[in-house]
């Protein structure tokens, strides 16, 4: 959800993973295949953690264990600022030793999955003319591969399920024309005009113009004959429906599930305009034979109680029951997710068989919103990933207890950090293989038995718990301060690795986007607080009113109060730092924010707290409230500001930063990108014009090929350089790399 708001800072910090440890075993223990490639960034002398290190560090995906629980497969990509090339590899890690070996370094190879118990993998690679090639390869004979099939389009989000017949059901997502033919961008006939004509909004979404091709789900079978796998005929599940799944823009693998009984997916309600409504529904497609078309149309599951966005559909391991999440209110994307359990999918006739697990019932202290749900391997529990006070924690609920009248209280299975993915470790065990990150480690794998969560085992850390970045979890801490009302506000604190109590450090005050989002103890390649800390700042990341992970009332508190309670919380936070943290030099303070955080930079400019900072950084922020009508998802301002502009003009104008431009006087770097259709570039241009006309020290940075986020490595390096040089100059720290910025095409010198 977070990403579908005005979020830009996904991410962040606190605390330590001291409870978990691991050691690198001596290679002499290794009896498996040859170790071809250990992470090359592991050096005895850690580099200073700077933007180059951040952006070129190997990025490791979550890993999937094979059914024996001995090996796990993952991908790793890395970018080189020397060769300006990206490399991409599929690797397998030996779970016992923690050592990895290479399966393929073919550039476009992606999405590896285990082919049942065969010790063979299936992966995708780009074929000719926009097609996708399915490749199978054995981990026992690395390098021996064969083509399983070719799909004449770009496909992704592969899921496999072994069937009783020995065949493997294969599901994927792709784009499809309205007539059901898969869409292949490279085969599209040349257009004679660039015209686009719309009769209904939305016109553009995130960074793309809405087009006639829609997301769809397909399935087929994989069969092993004479030692080779073959792909059978494919079925487009959403052909002849008005449904689109995964749900754009960020929907993917989590929007559907596959079992021996069929498919489950979520799709937006086709009878409602997607710009004004969030309501989506759960659908079940029963499939008896995965080499033929389904016996019936998708069956809808609806509960009258829940009219908001549905997400995370999952089957139980036997495919007979299911679970998913849904919000109560249509139009409110940050409502609390309810957990719905469907005891029997086959007899599925909506509410009669649907059990809503009001897990927080009578448990006032558990008022959190899960972001995903899954079944435990034995089907006896639901596993929920939940944002909880700055961490993304895995919780379990015992289904056998919950289905009575007294729901069990969710119990935490993981400690500090952010859980990204949970997989069964192996056949016949209830142990879980968990992929996570933290604010100082970009990837770590652990094994947790839900019956004994305290005995979690570390399998592998990509950065040796941050050591290869020169970072330590001890750099992180947290503070709680009195908010604007009768509540405490949480903030994550990141100190430099060579922190000394006797020193005074400039302050970087980072304001997150959303606004219904939060700084968490997770890794980010975009707003990584350790990057600022290693420049010599104390970085403070507050989660004021509107932030997630502190209960629904705290989230709802920002509704109709964009520049109100959160601003007052941030004023209190700044005062707290000034009074309680002697090693922070609040006379040398800067503030940075993106998206809603950028809104807050502009709100600071117009209000007294703005004068506390020597400089501000506003990335893809809100300048004029009324301009949000040019944004894509209109339900968002409509909800947060109490209705459309013409019905709730007072609220829209009350919190409009443009009204206070007469007070703007703090130096500000404005960054705004051309493909940002969430907050169009006119917002950033307007801010820059105001700053320039008022004679305020200011710069404008823009990327023609980036959206609300800056994702490409070379662009991101420029972004980091310009940001660090800007703030460092105002607090008296040396520039990060003065030379680098000369590579920018600048017309104003
Ligand atoms: C489906 O529509 C696309 C785009 O108009 C077209 O290229 C394709 O040939 C059509 N397929 C069939 C089977 O008619
Ligand atoms: C910390 O390290 C930086 C450079 O890496 C240096 O400039 C600074 O003086 C050090 N600070 C302390 C307190 O040692
Ligand atoms: C300056 O800010 C105050 C609120 O702090 C507001 O009342 C006033 O209208 C602002 N003045 C201008 C010229 O924007």
PDB file of C-alpha atoms in Angstrom, residues 314-565:
ATOM      1  CA  UNK A 314      -3.335 -16.975  -0.438  1.00  0.00           C
ATOM      2  CA  UNK A 315      -4.333 -20.623  -0.526  1.00  0.00           C
ATOM      3  CA  UNK A 316      -3.759 -22.988   2.344  1.00  0.00           C
ATOM      4  CA  UNK A 317      -1.120 -25.631   1.523  1.00  0.00           C
ATOM      5  CA  UNK A 318      -3.821 -28.146   0.466  1.00  0.00           C
ATOM      6  CA  UNK A 319      -5.566 -25.551  -1.720  1.00  0.00           C
ATOM      7  CA  UNK A 320      -8.879 -26.066   0.056  1.00  0.00           C
ATOM      8  CA  UNK A 321      -9.073 -22.931   2.172  1.00  0.00           C
ATOM      9  CA  UNK A 322      -7.791 -19.413   1.703  1.00  0.00           C
ATOM     10  CA  UNK A 323      -7.079 -16.109   3.385  1.00  0.00           C
ATOM     11  CA  UNK A 324      -6.700 -12.512   2.282  1.00  0.00           C
ATOM     12  CA  UNK A 325      -6.660  -8.965   3.603  1.00  0.00           C
ATOM     13  CA  UNK A 326      -9.234  -6.277   3.026  1.00  0.00           C
ATOM     14  CA  UNK A 327      -9.884  -2.758   4.223  1.00  0.00           C
ATOM     15  CA  UNK A 328     -13.281  -1.641   5.411  1.00  0.00           C
ATOM     16  CA  UNK A 329     -13.706   1.689   3.624  1.00  0.00           C
ATOM     17  CA  UNK A 330     -13.795   2.302  -0.099  1.00  0.00           C
ATOM     18  CA  UNK A 331     -11.712   5.363  -1.005  1.00  0.00           C
ATOM     19  CA  UNK A 332      -9.337   5.135   1.983  1.00  0.00           C
ATOM     20  CA  UNK A 333      -6.086   3.460   0.975  1.00  0.00           C
ATOM     21  CA  UNK A 334      -4.631   3.616   4.495  1.00  0.00           C
ATOM     22  CA  UNK A 335      -7.503   1.996   6.351  1.00  0.00           C
ATOM     23  CA  UNK A 336      -6.578  -0.939   8.576  1.00  0.00           C
ATOM     24  CA  UNK A 337      -6.330  -4.302   6.802  1.00  0.00           C
ATOM     25  CA  UNK A 338      -8.684  -6.952   8.207  1.00  0.00           C
ATOM     26  CA  UNK A 339      -7.713 -10.614   7.968  1.00  0.00           C
ATOM     27  CA  UNK A 340     -10.315 -12.782   6.242  1.00  0.00           C
ATOM     28  CA  UNK A 341     -10.208 -16.583   6.420  1.00  0.00           C
ATOM     29  CA  UNK A 342     -12.222 -18.677   3.956  1.00  0.00           C
ATOM     30  CA  UNK A 343     -12.557 -22.217   5.364  1.00  0.00           C
ATOM     31  CA  UNK A 344     -13.642 -23.736   2.042  1.00  0.00           C
ATOM     32  CA  UNK A 345     -12.964 -22.203  -1.358  1.00  0.00           C
ATOM     33  CA  UNK A 346     -14.909 -24.791  -3.341  1.00  0.00           C
ATOM     34  CA  UNK A 347     -18.259 -24.054  -1.745  1.00  0.00           C
ATOM     35  CA  UNK A 348     -17.455 -20.437  -1.853  1.00  0.00           C
ATOM     36  CA  UNK A 349     -20.605 -18.427  -1.644  1.00  0.00           C
ATOM     37  CA  UNK A 350     -19.292 -15.283  -0.012  1.00  0.00           C
ATOM     38  CA  UNK A 351     -20.176 -14.201   3.495  1.00  0.00           C
ATOM     39  CA  UNK A 352     -21.744 -17.417   4.722  1.00  0.00           C
ATOM     40  CA  UNK A 353     -18.457 -19.280   4.613  1.00  0.00           C
ATOM     41  CA  UNK A 354     -16.206 -16.342   5.239  1.00  0.00           C
ATOM     42  CA  UNK A 355     -14.743 -15.875   8.668  1.00  0.00           C
ATOM     43  CA  UNK A 356     -13.434 -12.498   9.488  1.00  0.00           C
ATOM     44  CA  UNK A 357     -10.667 -12.839  11.987  1.00  0.00           C
ATOM     45  CA  UNK A 358     -11.051  -9.727  14.083  1.00  0.00           C
ATOM     46  CA  UNK A 359      -7.816 -10.591  15.737  1.00  0.00           C
ATOM     47  CA  UNK A 360      -7.654  -7.357  17.607  1.00  0.00           C
ATOM     48  CA  UNK A 361     -11.133  -7.816  19.101  1.00  0.00           C
ATOM     49  CA  UNK A 362     -10.965  -7.042  22.788  1.00  0.00           C
ATOM     50  CA  UNK A 363      -7.231  -6.489  22.396  1.00  0.00           C
ATOM     51  CA  UNK A 364      -6.934  -2.762  22.323  1.00  0.00           C
ATOM     52  CA  UNK A 365      -3.158  -2.995  22.204  1.00  0.00           C
ATOM     53  CA  UNK A 366      -3.223  -4.893  18.887  1.00  0.00           C
ATOM     54  CA  UNK A 367      -4.581  -2.376  16.445  1.00  0.00           C
ATOM     55  CA  UNK A 368      -2.063  -2.909  13.667  1.00  0.00           C
ATOM     56  CA  UNK A 369      -2.519  -3.379   9.946  1.00  0.00           C
ATOM     57  CA  UNK A 370      -0.935  -6.480   8.350  1.00  0.00           C
ATOM     58  CA  UNK A 371       0.611  -5.920   4.913  1.00  0.00           C
ATOM     59  CA  UNK A 372       0.562  -9.586   3.922  1.00  0.00           C
ATOM     60  CA  UNK A 373      -0.851 -12.929   5.021  1.00  0.00           C
ATOM     61  CA  UNK A 374       0.297 -16.518   4.414  1.00  0.00           C
ATOM     62  CA  UNK A 375      -0.410 -19.980   5.829  1.00  0.00           C
ATOM     63  CA  UNK A 376       2.134 -21.873   7.890  1.00  0.00           C
ATOM     64  CA  UNK A 377       3.426 -24.992   6.070  1.00  0.00           C
ATOM     65  CA  UNK A 378       1.096 -27.254   8.108  1.00  0.00           C
ATOM     66  CA  UNK A 379      -1.874 -24.944   7.539  1.00  0.00           C
ATOM     67  CA  UNK A 380      -2.564 -24.512  11.247  1.00  0.00           C
ATOM     68  CA  UNK A 381      -1.577 -20.858  11.498  1.00  0.00           C
ATOM     69  CA  UNK A 382      -1.767 -17.633   9.581  1.00  0.00           C
ATOM     70  CA  UNK A 383       1.483 -15.685   9.242  1.00  0.00           C
ATOM     71  CA  UNK A 384       1.167 -11.910   9.046  1.00  0.00           C
ATOM     72  CA  UNK A 385       3.821  -9.326   8.162  1.00  0.00           C
ATOM     73  CA  UNK A 386       2.987  -6.253  10.188  1.00  0.00           C
ATOM     74  CA  UNK A 387       4.577  -2.850  10.584  1.00  0.00           C
ATOM     75  CA  UNK A 388       5.058  -2.387  14.319  1.00  0.00           C
ATOM     76  CA  UNK A 389       6.823   0.666  15.784  1.00  0.00           C
ATOM     77  CA  UNK A 390       9.536   0.957  13.161  1.00  0.00           C
ATOM     78  CA  UNK A 391       9.997  -2.742  12.320  1.00  0.00           C
ATOM     79  CA  UNK A 392       8.263  -5.096   9.874  1.00  0.00           C
ATOM     80  CA  UNK A 393       7.604  -8.082  12.098  1.00  0.00           C
ATOM     81  CA  UNK A 394       6.269 -11.561  11.270  1.00  0.00           C
ATOM     82  CA  UNK A 395       3.366 -12.544  13.542  1.00  0.00           C
ATOM     83  CA  UNK A 396       1.455 -15.829  13.794  1.00  0.00           C
ATOM     84  CA  UNK A 397      -2.178 -16.424  14.674  1.00  0.00           C
ATOM     85  CA  UNK A 398      -3.255 -19.903  15.641  1.00  0.00           C
ATOM     86  CA  UNK A 399      -6.209 -20.730  13.376  1.00  0.00           C
ATOM     87  CA  UNK A 400      -7.629 -23.490  15.544  1.00  0.00           C
ATOM     88  CA  UNK A 401      -8.061 -21.032  18.395  1.00  0.00           C
ATOM     89  CA  UNK A 402      -9.075 -18.081  16.257  1.00  0.00           C
ATOM     90  CA  UNK A 403     -11.994 -19.813  14.639  1.00  0.00           C
ATOM     91  CA  UNK A 404     -13.797 -20.072  17.935  1.00  0.00           C
ATOM     92  CA  UNK A 405     -15.273 -16.996  19.501  1.00  0.00           C
ATOM     93  CA  UNK A 406     -12.085 -15.972  21.197  1.00  0.00           C
ATOM     94  CA  UNK A 407      -9.452 -15.020  18.673  1.00  0.00           C
ATOM     95  CA  UNK A 408      -5.894 -15.672  19.738  1.00  0.00           C
ATOM     96  CA  UNK A 409      -3.546 -12.785  20.222  1.00  0.00           C
ATOM     97  CA  UNK A 410      -0.971 -12.558  17.417  1.00  0.00           C
ATOM     98  CA  UNK A 411       2.495 -13.561  18.577  1.00  0.00           C
ATOM     99  CA  UNK A 412       5.701 -12.100  17.111  1.00  0.00           C
ATOM    100  CA  UNK A 413       8.089 -14.547  15.420  1.00  0.00           C
ATOM    101  CA  UNK A 414      10.873 -12.160  14.406  1.00  0.00           C
ATOM    102  CA  UNK A 415      12.940  -9.446  16.031  1.00  0.00           C
ATOM    103  CA  UNK A 416      14.248  -6.095  14.766  1.00  0.00           C
ATOM    104  CA  UNK A 417      14.416  -5.595  11.014  1.00  0.00           C
ATOM    105  CA  UNK A 418      12.018  -5.779   8.099  1.00  0.00           C
ATOM    106  CA  UNK A 419      10.658  -9.124   6.874  1.00  0.00           C
ATOM    107  CA  UNK A 420      10.442  -9.178   3.060  1.00  0.00           C
ATOM    108  CA  UNK A 421       9.484 -12.761   2.324  1.00  0.00           C
ATOM    109  CA  UNK A 422       8.539 -15.987   4.097  1.00  0.00           C
ATOM    110  CA  UNK A 423       8.836 -19.497   2.582  1.00  0.00           C
ATOM    111  CA  UNK A 424       8.401 -23.018   3.969  1.00  0.00           C
ATOM    112  CA  UNK A 425      11.893 -24.368   4.715  1.00  0.00           C
ATOM    113  CA  UNK A 426      11.216 -27.917   3.509  1.00  0.00           C
ATOM    114  CA  UNK A 427       8.620 -30.605   3.003  1.00  0.00           C
ATOM    115  CA  UNK A 428       7.265 -32.081   6.215  1.00  0.00           C
ATOM    116  CA  UNK A 429       8.449 -29.306   8.516  1.00  0.00           C
ATOM    117  CA  UNK A 430       6.790 -26.218   9.908  1.00  0.00           C
ATOM    118  CA  UNK A 431      10.047 -24.235   9.908  1.00  0.00           C
ATOM    119  CA  UNK A 432      10.163 -20.994   7.946  1.00  0.00           C
ATOM    120  CA  UNK A 433      12.880 -19.510   5.749  1.00  0.00           C
ATOM    121  CA  UNK A 434      12.722 -15.735   6.108  1.00  0.00           C
ATOM    122  CA  UNK A 435      14.373 -13.029   3.968  1.00  0.00           C
ATOM    123  CA  UNK A 436      14.790  -9.637   5.667  1.00  0.00           C
ATOM    124  CA  UNK A 437      16.691  -6.369   5.645  1.00  0.00           C
ATOM    125  CA  UNK A 438      17.619  -3.835   8.299  1.00  0.00           C
ATOM    126  CA  UNK A 439      18.856  -0.256   8.250  1.00  0.00           C
ATOM    127  CA  UNK A 440      22.457  -1.479   8.265  1.00  0.00           C
ATOM    128  CA  UNK A 441      22.182  -4.788   6.351  1.00  0.00           C
ATOM    129  CA  UNK A 442      20.754  -5.001   2.842  1.00  0.00           C
ATOM    130  CA  UNK A 443      19.807  -8.699   3.029  1.00  0.00           C
ATOM    131  CA  UNK A 444      19.798 -11.450   5.628  1.00  0.00           C
ATOM    132  CA  UNK A 445      18.240 -14.918   5.676  1.00  0.00           C
ATOM    133  CA  UNK A 446      17.077 -16.657   8.848  1.00  0.00           C
ATOM    134  CA  UNK A 447      15.298 -19.876   9.782  1.00  0.00           C
ATOM    135  CA  UNK A 448      12.546 -19.681  12.375  1.00  0.00           C
ATOM    136  CA  UNK A 449      10.439 -22.439  13.880  1.00  0.00           C
ATOM    137  CA  UNK A 450       7.070 -20.835  14.775  1.00  0.00           C
ATOM    138  CA  UNK A 451       6.980 -23.052  17.881  1.00  0.00           C
ATOM    139  CA  UNK A 452      10.377 -21.744  19.086  1.00  0.00           C
ATOM    140  CA  UNK A 453      10.892 -18.250  17.646  1.00  0.00           C
ATOM    141  CA  UNK A 454      13.577 -17.372  20.187  1.00  0.00           C
ATOM    142  CA  UNK A 455      15.862 -19.977  18.577  1.00  0.00           C
ATOM    143  CA  UNK A 456      16.069 -18.244  15.198  1.00  0.00           C
ATOM    144  CA  UNK A 457      19.094 -19.231  13.149  1.00  0.00           C
ATOM    145  CA  UNK A 458      21.015 -16.880  10.865  1.00  0.00           C
ATOM    146  CA  UNK A 459      21.737 -18.485   7.489  1.00  0.00           C
ATOM    147  CA  UNK A 460      23.532 -15.624   5.764  1.00  0.00           C
ATOM    148  CA  UNK A 461      23.982 -11.875   5.881  1.00  0.00           C
ATOM    149  CA  UNK A 462      24.863 -10.172   2.596  1.00  0.00           C
ATOM    150  CA  UNK A 463      26.916  -7.455   4.292  1.00  0.00           C
ATOM    151  CA  UNK A 464      28.107  -9.450   7.324  1.00  0.00           C
ATOM    152  CA  UNK A 465      25.641  -7.570   9.550  1.00  0.00           C
ATOM    153  CA  UNK A 466      26.701  -4.275   7.985  1.00  0.00           C
ATOM    154  CA  UNK A 467      30.441  -4.815   8.552  1.00  0.00           C
ATOM    155  CA  UNK A 468      31.263  -4.801   4.839  1.00  0.00           C
ATOM    156  CA  UNK A 469      29.628  -1.359   4.635  1.00  0.00           C
ATOM    157  CA  UNK A 470      31.547  -0.174   7.697  1.00  0.00           C
ATOM    158  CA  UNK A 471      28.185   0.027   9.500  1.00  0.00           C
ATOM    159  CA  UNK A 472      26.990  -1.396  12.775  1.00  0.00           C
ATOM    160  CA  UNK A 473      23.536  -1.861  14.215  1.00  0.00           C
ATOM    161  CA  UNK A 474      24.843   0.023  17.271  1.00  0.00           C
ATOM    162  CA  UNK A 475      24.678   3.219  15.238  1.00  0.00           C
ATOM    163  CA  UNK A 476      20.932   3.022  15.524  1.00  0.00           C
ATOM    164  CA  UNK A 477      18.809   3.982  18.450  1.00  0.00           C
ATOM    165  CA  UNK A 478      15.377   5.464  19.012  1.00  0.00           C
ATOM    166  CA  UNK A 479      13.720   8.287  20.912  1.00  0.00           C
ATOM    167  CA  UNK A 480      10.152   8.907  22.051  1.00  0.00           C
ATOM    168  CA  UNK A 481       8.967  12.449  22.641  1.00  0.00           C
ATOM    169  CA  UNK A 482       5.731  14.125  23.682  1.00  0.00           C
ATOM    170  CA  UNK A 483       3.609  14.880  20.603  1.00  0.00           C
ATOM    171  CA  UNK A 484       1.172  17.719  19.962  1.00  0.00           C
ATOM    172  CA  UNK A 485      -1.550  15.896  21.912  1.00  0.00           C
ATOM    173  CA  UNK A 486      -1.697  13.286  24.607  1.00  0.00           C
ATOM    174  CA  UNK A 487       0.603  10.823  22.845  1.00  0.00           C
ATOM    175  CA  UNK A 488       4.266   9.992  22.385  1.00  0.00           C
ATOM    176  CA  UNK A 489       5.972  10.201  18.994  1.00  0.00           C
ATOM    177  CA  UNK A 490       8.638   7.716  17.944  1.00  0.00           C
ATOM    178  CA  UNK A 491      11.752   8.611  15.963  1.00  0.00           C
ATOM    179  CA  UNK A 492      14.638   6.528  14.682  1.00  0.00           C
ATOM    180  CA  UNK A 493      18.126   7.899  15.241  1.00  0.00           C
ATOM    181  CA  UNK A 494      21.228   7.049  13.197  1.00  0.00           C
ATOM    182  CA  UNK A 495      24.653   8.189  14.391  1.00  0.00           C
ATOM    183  CA  UNK A 496      27.951   8.198  12.478  1.00  0.00           C
ATOM    184  CA  UNK A 497      29.946   4.961  12.821  1.00  0.00           C
ATOM    185  CA  UNK A 498      32.765   6.829  14.563  1.00  0.00           C
ATOM    186  CA  UNK A 499      30.381   8.678  16.898  1.00  0.00           C
ATOM    187  CA  UNK A 500      31.899  10.248  19.969  1.00  0.00           C
ATOM    188  CA  UNK A 501      29.920  11.744  22.899  1.00  0.00           C
ATOM    189  CA  UNK A 502      32.345  14.671  23.099  1.00  0.00           C
ATOM    190  CA  UNK A 503      31.601  15.786  19.603  1.00  0.00           C
ATOM    191  CA  UNK A 504      28.709  17.963  18.410  1.00  0.00           C
ATOM    192  CA  UNK A 505      27.148  16.873  15.127  1.00  0.00           C
ATOM    193  CA  UNK A 506      24.905  18.716  12.674  1.00  0.00           C
ATOM    194  CA  UNK A 507      21.318  17.459  12.491  1.00  0.00           C
ATOM    195  CA  UNK A 508      19.610  15.945   9.434  1.00  0.00           C
ATOM    196  CA  UNK A 509      15.862  15.892  10.106  1.00  0.00           C
ATOM    197  CA  UNK A 510      14.257  13.512   7.599  1.00  0.00           C
ATOM    198  CA  UNK A 511      10.504  13.680   6.978  1.00  0.00           C
ATOM    199  CA  UNK A 512       8.899  10.638   5.368  1.00  0.00           C
ATOM    200  CA  UNK A 513       6.357  10.532   2.569  1.00  0.00           C
ATOM    201  CA  UNK A 514       2.941   8.933   2.563  1.00  0.00           C
ATOM    202  CA  UNK A 515       1.896  10.619   4.756  1.00  0.00           C
ATOM    203  CA  UNK A 516       0.482   7.264   5.947  1.00  0.00           C
ATOM    204  CA  UNK A 517       3.828   5.488   5.955  1.00  0.00           C
ATOM    205  CA  UNK A 518       6.776   5.267   8.350  1.00  0.00           C
ATOM    206  CA  UNK A 519      10.515   5.120   8.784  1.00  0.00           C
ATOM    207  CA  UNK A 520      11.363   1.520   9.596  1.00  0.00           C
ATOM    208  CA  UNK A 521      14.416  -0.537  10.384  1.00  0.00           C
ATOM    209  CA  UNK A 522      14.852  -1.581   6.745  1.00  0.00           C
ATOM    210  CA  UNK A 523      17.289  -1.075   3.891  1.00  0.00           C
ATOM    211  CA  UNK A 524      16.825   1.497   1.158  1.00  0.00           C
ATOM    212  CA  UNK A 525      18.860   2.546  -1.845  1.00  0.00           C
ATOM    213  CA  UNK A 526      16.959   5.826  -2.017  1.00  0.00           C
ATOM    214  CA  UNK A 527      16.727   7.511   1.387  1.00  0.00           C
ATOM    215  CA  UNK A 528      19.281   5.632   3.413  1.00  0.00           C
ATOM    216  CA  UNK A 529      19.966   7.439   6.711  1.00  0.00           C
ATOM    217  CA  UNK A 530      23.372   5.773   7.072  1.00  0.00           C
ATOM    218  CA  UNK A 531      24.527   7.713   3.985  1.00  0.00           C
ATOM    219  CA  UNK A 532      23.926  10.993   5.832  1.00  0.00           C
ATOM    220  CA  UNK A 533      25.260   9.635   9.133  1.00  0.00           C
ATOM    221  CA  UNK A 534      28.568   8.704   7.474  1.00  0.00           C
ATOM    222  CA  UNK A 535      28.883  12.276   6.187  1.00  0.00           C
ATOM    223  CA  UNK A 536      28.883  13.329   9.838  1.00  0.00           C
ATOM    224  CA  UNK A 537      25.233  13.980  10.737  1.00  0.00           C
ATOM    225  CA  UNK A 538      23.010  12.759  13.498  1.00  0.00           C
ATOM    226  CA  UNK A 539      20.062  11.640  11.401  1.00  0.00           C
ATOM    227  CA  UNK A 540      16.656  11.785  13.051  1.00  0.00           C
ATOM    228  CA  UNK A 541      13.701  10.161  11.320  1.00  0.00           C
ATOM    229  CA  UNK A 542      10.451  10.994  13.142  1.00  0.00           C
ATOM    230  CA  UNK A 543       7.171   9.118  12.663  1.00  0.00           C
ATOM    231  CA  UNK A 544       4.644  11.885  13.475  1.00  0.00           C
ATOM    232  CA  UNK A 545       0.823  11.743  13.375  1.00  0.00           C
ATOM    233  CA  UNK A 546      -0.303   9.895  10.246  1.00  0.00           C
ATOM    234  CA  UNK A 547       2.544   7.361  10.453  1.00  0.00           C
ATOM    235  CA  UNK A 548       1.820   3.638  10.245  1.00  0.00           C
ATOM    236  CA  UNK A 549       2.794   1.015  12.830  1.00  0.00           C
ATOM    237  CA  UNK A 550       1.360   2.760  15.888  1.00  0.00           C
ATOM    238  CA  UNK A 551      -2.324   1.825  15.630  1.00  0.00           C
ATOM    239  CA  UNK A 552      -5.124   3.034  13.370  1.00  0.00           C
ATOM    240  CA  UNK A 553      -6.084   6.095  15.446  1.00  0.00           C
ATOM    241  CA  UNK A 554      -2.571   7.505  14.926  1.00  0.00           C
ATOM    242  CA  UNK A 555      -2.852   6.936  11.145  1.00  0.00           C
ATOM    243  CA  UNK A 556      -6.328   8.484  11.008  1.00  0.00           C
ATOM    244  CA  UNK A 557      -5.113  11.504  13.014  1.00  0.00           C
ATOM    245  CA  UNK A 558      -3.723  13.165   9.888  1.00  0.00           C
ATOM    246  CA  UNK A 559      -7.053  13.130   8.034  1.00  0.00           C
ATOM    247  CA  UNK A 560      -7.993  16.773   7.488  1.00  0.00           C
ATOM    248  CA  UNK A 561      -4.826  17.877   9.328  1.00  0.00           C
ATOM    249  CA  UNK A 562      -1.937  17.743   6.831  1.00  0.00           C
ATOM    250  CA  UNK A 563      -0.067  20.769   8.137  1.00  0.00           C
ATOM    251  CA  UNK A 564      -1.625  20.501  11.612  1.00  0.00           C
ATOM    252  CA  UNK A 565      -0.789  17.697  14.061  1.00  0.00           C
TER     253      UNK A 565
END
